[in-house]
Amino acid sequence: MTILTPKAYDLVVVGAGIVGLACAYQAFKRGLKVAVLERNAKCVGASIRNFGFVTVTGQRPGDHWRRARESRDVWLEVAGNAGIPVLHRGLYLAAQRQEAKVVLEAFLQTEMAEQCRWLSAKEQRELLPFVKNMQAVLFSPLECRVESREAIGQLAHWLESACGVDFYWKTAVTSIDLPHVVTANGKVRTSYCIACPGHDLYSLFPNLQQQAGIRMSTLQMLRLVPAMPIKLPGAIMSDLSLVRYEGYSGLPQAQALLRRLQVEQPDHLKQGVHLIVVQSADGSLVVGDSHVYDDAEDPFASQARDELILQEFERVINCSGSKITERWVGTYASADDVVHCVSPIPGAAIGIVTGGTGASTAFAFARELVDTVLHSS
Ligand SMILES: Cc1cc2nc3c(=O)[nH]c(=O)nc-3n(C[C@H](O)[C@H](O)[C@H](O)COP(=O)(O)OP(=O)(O)OC[C@H]3O[C@@H](n4cnc5c(N)ncnc54)[C@H](O)[C@@H]3O)c2cc1C
């Protein structure tokens, strides 16, 4: 078997999505010599297709919420060092129904609402003049957003240039046989390996999907150019998000909201549509999303689902005549457990965020993964 490089590493990471890059960063912080092997010429997976929205408040309570808090702090530190612009800080949860306001009132009583507060009527008018039918708006200062499609490449570049991480692009890993990781281009010597394959559960671990009870969640996303320029002060979410994100949907008060939405917006619920709106540096809006769950990813973007997303957008944002300039789909691995971390052989681990929250939680999860491999042999 050919040798890809004469170098020997402490840790080889498979996959240059956010989870793989976060592992490389956490290993670098521990002084390990790291290489990242990525089969594509650049990252094209879920990590560049998402909102870049680092969400803290809506996460599943407990460990995952703590992962999000920790990861948000690391994002801000890394973004500063890597020159990655943070485009938004904060989240505006715009309740349009009384039942949604009640959910947010209950959320405010939880530990996860630390630092969150209601916007005054004056603040609502000044900050969100384009938001319709506001019963109340809860502001969370904890969230931030980066432009993922650029940020992921910038992060990889910074890890290489400032942290000494070696990147091998166009290098598909075919097996892990420590002390080697075998690729289509030759083998690499390493003490440890963490595989972060995202939703590709077949190439390296053909039985993993069945064993772990993982399904595929395929999302549709839109980019809109508003007819009239608007300036978002932060990310915006609406009532539908309160029955999706577990930090809110797990509250008993969410049941009344769900019952009302089942009557008023059954198609949105059926297609897993809720609303996140964020803004890019050029003023365009990234708007989503819908969720289709199946054993395999859904290759087809449906016009009907786009229309449901647009309906919810127009229900909340007064911005008619916006032009759609991009549509795309993205897929993530989904399971009841929000993260999947196993050690198939001593010295190796597989790490997958199965809750659709990798942008928000990867840095903390990566710290756990590095611990797992270092203690697995
Ligand atoms: C449309 C959309 C919107 C989302 N919005 C958000 C959001 O706002 N906030 C949030 O927190 N999360 C969000 N998510 C979820 C988040 O994007 C994912 O959880 C995260 O990107 C997963 O990162 P990853 O590194 O595991 O996977 P990926 O980004 O898919 O990266 C996996 C990489 O591994 C590589 N790879 C796989 N197998 C091999 C192999 N054998 N050899 C070499 N390379 C290999 C792949 O080529 C790929 O580059 C969203 C997801 C989608 C799809």
CSV table of C-alpha atoms in Angstrom, one decimal, residues 87-371:
chain,number,residue,atom,x,y,z
A,87,LEU,CA,-22.7,38.9,11.1
A,88,HIS,CA,-25.4,38.7,13.8
A,89,ARG,CA,-25.5,38.6,17.6
A,90,GLY,CA,-28.7,37.7,19.2
A,91,LEU,CA,-32.0,36.1,18.4
A,92,TYR,CA,-35.5,37.7,18.2
A,93,LEU,CA,-38.3,35.3,18.9
A,94,ALA,CA,-41.4,37.0,17.6
A,95,ALA,CA,-44.6,35.5,19.1
A,96,GLN,CA,-47.6,36.1,16.9
A,97,ARG,CA,-50.1,34.1,19.0
A,98,GLN,CA,-51.0,34.4,22.6
A,99,GLU,CA,-50.1,30.7,23.0
A,100,ALA,CA,-46.7,31.4,21.7
A,101,LYS,CA,-46.2,34.2,24.2
A,102,VAL,CA,-47.2,31.8,27.0
A,103,VAL,CA,-44.5,29.4,25.8
A,104,LEU,CA,-41.9,32.2,25.9
A,105,GLU,CA,-43.1,33.3,29.4
A,106,ALA,CA,-42.6,29.7,30.6
A,107,PHE,CA,-39.2,29.6,28.9
A,108,LEU,CA,-38.2,32.7,30.7
A,109,GLN,CA,-38.6,30.8,34.0
A,110,THR,CA,-36.0,28.2,33.0
A,111,GLU,CA,-32.2,28.4,33.5
A,112,MET,CA,-31.8,28.5,29.7
A,113,ALA,CA,-33.4,31.9,29.6
A,114,GLU,CA,-30.5,33.5,31.5
A,115,GLN,CA,-29.9,36.9,29.9
A,116,CYS,CA,-33.1,36.8,27.8
A,117,ARG,CA,-35.6,39.5,28.1
A,118,TRP,CA,-38.8,40.9,26.5
A,119,LEU,CA,-38.4,43.8,24.0
A,120,SER,CA,-40.3,46.9,25.0
A,121,ALA,CA,-42.9,48.2,22.5
A,122,LYS,CA,-40.5,51.0,21.6
A,123,GLU,CA,-37.7,48.5,20.9
A,124,GLN,CA,-40.0,46.4,18.8
A,125,ARG,CA,-40.9,49.4,16.7
A,126,GLU,CA,-37.3,50.6,16.4
A,127,LEU,CA,-35.5,47.3,15.9
A,128,LEU,CA,-38.2,45.2,14.0
A,129,PRO,CA,-40.3,47.7,12.1
A,130,PHE,CA,-40.8,45.1,9.4
A,131,VAL,CA,-42.2,42.3,11.7
A,132,LYS,CA,-46.0,41.9,11.6
A,133,ASN,CA,-48.5,41.0,14.2
A,134,MET,CA,-46.2,40.9,17.2
A,135,GLN,CA,-47.8,39.8,20.4
A,136,ALA,CA,-44.4,39.9,22.1
A,137,VAL,CA,-40.8,39.5,21.2
A,138,LEU,CA,-38.3,37.7,23.4
A,139,PHE,CA,-34.7,38.7,22.8
A,140,SER,CA,-31.8,36.4,23.5
A,141,PRO,CA,-28.3,37.9,23.3
A,142,LEU,CA,-26.7,34.5,23.3
A,143,GLU,CA,-26.9,33.6,19.6
A,144,CYS,CA,-24.4,34.5,16.9
A,145,ARG,CA,-24.2,33.9,13.1
A,146,VAL,CA,-21.4,33.4,10.6
A,147,GLU,CA,-21.7,33.0,6.8
A,148,SER,CA,-21.0,29.3,6.8
A,149,ARG,CA,-20.2,29.0,3.1
A,150,GLU,CA,-17.2,31.2,3.6
A,151,ALA,CA,-16.6,30.7,7.3
A,152,ILE,CA,-15.9,26.9,7.0
A,153,GLY,CA,-13.2,27.5,4.3
A,154,GLN,CA,-11.7,30.3,6.4
A,155,LEU,CA,-11.6,28.1,9.5
A,156,ALA,CA,-9.8,25.4,7.6
A,157,HIS,CA,-7.3,27.9,6.2
A,158,TRP,CA,-6.7,29.3,9.7
A,159,LEU,CA,-6.2,25.8,11.2
A,160,GLU,CA,-3.6,25.1,8.5
A,161,SER,CA,-1.8,28.4,8.6
A,162,ALA,CA,-1.9,29.3,12.3
A,163,CYS,CA,-2.3,26.0,14.1
A,164,GLY,CA,-0.2,23.7,11.9
A,165,VAL,CA,-3.0,21.3,11.0
A,166,ASP,CA,-2.3,19.5,7.7
A,167,PHE,CA,-5.1,19.2,5.2
A,168,TYR,CA,-5.3,16.5,2.6
A,169,TRP,CA,-8.2,17.4,0.2
A,170,LYS,CA,-9.5,15.0,-2.5
A,171,THR,CA,-8.5,12.2,-0.2
A,172,ALA,CA,-11.3,9.6,0.5
A,173,VAL,CA,-10.7,7.5,3.5
A,174,THR,CA,-11.6,3.8,2.8
A,175,SER,CA,-10.8,2.2,6.2
A,176,ILE,CA,-9.3,2.8,9.6
A,177,ASP,CA,-6.7,0.3,10.6
A,178,LEU,CA,-4.6,1.9,13.3
A,179,PRO,CA,-1.8,2.8,13.4
A,180,HIS,CA,-2.9,3.7,9.8
A,181,VAL,CA,-5.8,5.4,8.2
A,182,VAL,CA,-6.2,4.0,4.6
A,183,THR,CA,-7.2,6.4,1.8
A,184,ALA,CA,-7.6,6.1,-1.9
A,185,ASN,CA,-4.3,7.9,-2.3
A,186,GLY,CA,-2.3,5.9,0.2
A,187,LYS,CA,-2.1,5.3,4.0
A,188,VAL,CA,-1.4,7.8,6.8
A,189,ARG,CA,0.3,6.8,10.1
A,190,THR,CA,-1.5,8.1,13.2
A,191,SER,CA,-2.0,7.1,16.8
A,192,TYR,CA,-5.7,8.1,16.9
A,193,CYS,CA,-8.5,8.7,14.4
A,194,ILE,CA,-11.9,10.5,14.7
A,195,ALA,CA,-14.3,10.1,11.8
A,196,CYS,CA,-16.7,12.9,11.3
A,197,PRO,CA,-18.5,11.8,8.1
A,198,GLY,CA,-21.7,13.9,8.5
A,199,HIS,CA,-24.6,12.1,6.9
A,200,ASP,CA,-22.4,9.7,4.8
A,201,LEU,CA,-22.9,6.7,6.9
A,202,TYR,CA,-22.2,4.1,4.2
A,203,SER,CA,-18.6,4.7,2.9
A,204,LEU,CA,-16.7,3.9,6.0
A,205,PHE,CA,-19.2,2.2,8.3
A,206,PRO,CA,-21.9,0.4,6.2
A,207,ASN,CA,-23.8,-0.9,9.3
A,208,LEU,CA,-23.8,2.3,11.2
A,209,GLN,CA,-27.1,3.8,10.0
A,210,GLN,CA,-29.1,0.7,11.1
A,211,GLN,CA,-27.2,0.1,14.3
A,212,ALA,CA,-27.6,3.7,15.4
A,213,GLY,CA,-31.2,4.2,14.3
A,214,ILE,CA,-30.2,7.2,12.2
A,215,ARG,CA,-32.5,8.7,9.5
A,216,MET,CA,-31.8,11.4,7.0
A,217,SER,CA,-33.3,14.8,7.4
A,218,THR,CA,-33.4,16.9,4.2
A,219,LEU,CA,-34.0,20.6,4.4
A,220,GLN,CA,-34.9,23.3,1.8
A,221,MET,CA,-33.4,26.8,2.0
A,222,LEU,CA,-33.9,30.0,0.1
A,223,ARG,CA,-32.0,33.2,-0.4
A,224,LEU,CA,-34.1,36.3,-0.9
A,225,VAL,CA,-33.3,39.8,-2.0
A,226,PRO,CA,-35.8,42.1,-0.3
A,227,ALA,CA,-37.7,44.5,-2.6
A,228,MET,CA,-37.0,47.2,-0.1
A,229,PRO,CA,-33.8,47.1,1.9
A,230,ILE,CA,-34.3,46.0,5.5
A,231,LYS,CA,-31.8,45.6,8.3
A,232,LEU,CA,-32.1,42.7,10.6
A,233,PRO,CA,-30.7,43.4,14.1
A,234,GLY,CA,-30.3,39.6,14.6
A,235,ALA,CA,-31.8,36.2,13.7
A,236,ILE,CA,-35.6,36.0,13.7
A,237,MET,CA,-37.7,33.0,14.5
A,238,SER,CA,-41.5,32.6,14.8
A,239,ASP,CA,-44.2,30.6,16.5
A,240,LEU,CA,-43.5,27.4,14.4
A,241,SER,CA,-40.0,27.3,15.8
A,242,LEU,CA,-41.4,27.0,19.3
A,243,VAL,CA,-42.9,23.6,18.6
A,244,ARG,CA,-39.7,22.4,16.9
A,245,TYR,CA,-36.8,23.4,19.1
A,246,GLU,CA,-36.7,21.2,22.1
A,247,GLY,CA,-35.8,24.0,24.5
A,248,TYR,CA,-39.3,25.4,23.9
A,249,SER,CA,-41.3,22.4,22.6
A,250,GLY,CA,-40.5,20.4,25.7
A,251,LEU,CA,-42.3,22.8,27.9
A,252,PRO,CA,-45.9,21.7,28.8
A,253,GLN,CA,-47.1,25.2,27.6
A,254,ALA,CA,-46.1,24.3,24.1
A,255,GLN,CA,-48.9,21.8,23.8
A,256,ALA,CA,-51.6,24.5,23.5
A,257,LEU,CA,-49.6,26.2,20.8
A,258,LEU,CA,-49.1,22.9,18.9
A,259,ARG,CA,-52.9,22.3,19.0
A,260,ARG,CA,-53.6,25.7,17.5
A,261,LEU,CA,-50.9,25.3,14.8
A,262,GLN,CA,-52.3,21.9,13.9
A,263,VAL,CA,-55.5,23.6,13.0
A,264,GLU,CA,-54.1,26.7,11.5
A,265,GLN,CA,-50.9,25.5,9.8
A,266,PRO,CA,-51.1,21.7,9.4
A,267,ASP,CA,-49.2,21.6,6.1
A,268,HIS,CA,-46.3,23.5,7.7
A,269,LEU,CA,-46.1,21.0,10.5
A,270,LYS,CA,-46.4,18.1,8.1
A,271,GLN,CA,-43.4,19.4,6.1
A,272,GLY,CA,-41.4,20.3,9.1
A,273,VAL,CA,-41.5,24.0,8.1
A,274,HIS,CA,-40.5,26.6,10.6
A,275,LEU,CA,-39.0,30.0,10.2
A,276,ILE,CA,-35.4,31.2,10.7
A,277,VAL,CA,-34.4,34.5,8.9
A,278,VAL,CA,-30.9,35.7,9.0
A,279,GLN,CA,-29.1,38.3,6.9
A,280,SER,CA,-25.9,38.2,4.9
A,281,ALA,CA,-23.4,41.0,4.5
A,282,ASP,CA,-24.9,42.0,1.1
A,283,GLY,CA,-28.3,42.5,2.6
A,284,SER,CA,-29.9,39.4,1.2
A,285,LEU,CA,-31.8,37.1,3.6
A,286,VAL,CA,-31.3,33.4,4.2
A,287,VAL,CA,-34.7,32.0,4.9
A,288,GLY,CA,-35.7,28.4,5.9
A,289,ASP,CA,-36.5,25.7,6.4
A,290,SER,CA,-38.4,22.5,5.8
A,291,HIS,CA,-37.6,18.9,7.0
A,292,VAL,CA,-38.3,15.7,5.3
A,293,TYR,CA,-37.3,12.5,7.2
A,294,ASP,CA,-36.5,9.3,5.4
A,295,ASP,CA,-33.9,6.5,5.4
A,296,ALA,CA,-32.1,8.2,2.5
A,297,GLU,CA,-31.7,11.8,1.6
A,298,ASP,CA,-34.4,13.5,-0.6
A,299,PRO,CA,-32.7,14.7,-3.8
A,300,PHE,CA,-35.8,16.7,-4.9
A,301,ALA,CA,-36.5,20.3,-3.8
A,302,SER,CA,-40.3,20.8,-3.9
A,303,GLN,CA,-41.9,24.0,-5.0
A,304,ALA,CA,-44.7,23.3,-2.5
A,305,ARG,CA,-42.3,23.3,0.4
A,306,ASP,CA,-40.6,26.5,-0.8
A,307,GLU,CA,-44.1,28.1,-0.9
A,308,LEU,CA,-44.8,27.0,2.7
A,309,ILE,CA,-41.5,28.6,3.8
A,310,LEU,CA,-42.4,31.8,1.9
A,311,GLN,CA,-45.9,31.9,3.4
A,312,GLU,CA,-44.5,31.8,6.9
A,313,PHE,CA,-41.9,34.4,5.9
A,314,GLU,CA,-44.6,36.7,4.6
A,315,ARG,CA,-46.8,36.0,7.6
A,316,VAL,CA,-44.0,37.3,9.8
A,317,ILE,CA,-42.0,39.8,7.7
A,318,ASN,CA,-43.5,42.7,5.9
A,319,CYS,CA,-41.3,42.4,2.8
A,320,SER,CA,-43.5,41.6,-0.2
A,321,GLY,CA,-42.0,41.4,-3.7
A,322,SER,CA,-38.7,39.8,-2.5
A,323,LYS,CA,-36.8,38.0,-5.2
A,324,ILE,CA,-35.6,34.4,-4.7
A,325,THR,CA,-31.9,34.3,-5.9
A,326,GLU,CA,-30.9,30.9,-4.6
A,327,ARG,CA,-32.6,27.6,-3.6
A,328,TRP,CA,-30.7,24.7,-2.1
A,329,VAL,CA,-31.2,21.5,-0.1
A,330,GLY,CA,-29.0,20.1,2.7
A,331,THR,CA,-29.1,16.9,4.6
A,332,TYR,CA,-28.1,15.9,8.1
A,333,ALA,CA,-28.1,12.6,10.0
A,334,SER,CA,-31.0,12.6,12.5
A,335,ALA,CA,-31.7,10.4,15.5
A,336,ASP,CA,-33.4,10.7,18.9
A,337,ASP,CA,-30.0,11.2,20.6
A,338,VAL,CA,-28.7,14.6,19.5
A,339,VAL,CA,-25.1,13.3,19.2
A,340,HIS,CA,-23.7,9.9,18.2
A,341,CYS,CA,-20.3,9.1,19.6
A,342,VAL,CA,-18.9,5.6,19.5
A,343,SER,CA,-15.5,4.1,19.6
A,344,PRO,CA,-15.5,1.2,17.1
A,345,ILE,CA,-11.9,0.2,17.8
A,346,PRO,CA,-9.4,1.3,20.4
A,347,GLY,CA,-8.0,4.7,19.4
A,348,ALA,CA,-10.8,5.6,17.0
A,349,ALA,CA,-14.1,7.3,17.4
A,350,ILE,CA,-17.1,8.2,15.1
A,351,GLY,CA,-18.7,11.6,15.9
A,352,ILE,CA,-22.0,12.7,14.3
A,353,VAL,CA,-24.3,15.5,15.5
A,354,THR,CA,-27.7,13.9,15.0
A,355,GLY,CA,-29.8,16.8,16.1
A,356,GLY,CA,-29.4,19.2,13.2
A,357,THR,CA,-27.4,21.5,15.5
A,358,GLY,CA,-23.8,20.9,14.4
A,359,ALA,CA,-23.0,24.6,13.8
A,360,SER,CA,-24.1,25.3,17.3
A,361,THR,CA,-22.6,22.5,19.2
A,362,ALA,CA,-19.6,21.1,17.3
A,363,PHE,CA,-16.8,22.7,19.3
A,364,ALA,CA,-18.0,21.2,22.6
A,365,PHE,CA,-18.9,17.9,21.1
A,366,ALA,CA,-15.4,17.8,19.5
A,367,ARG,CA,-13.8,18.2,22.9
A,368,GLU,CA,-15.8,15.2,24.1
A,369,LEU,CA,-14.7,13.2,21.0
A,370,VAL,CA,-11.0,14.0,21.5
A,371,ASP,CA,-11.4,12.8,25.1
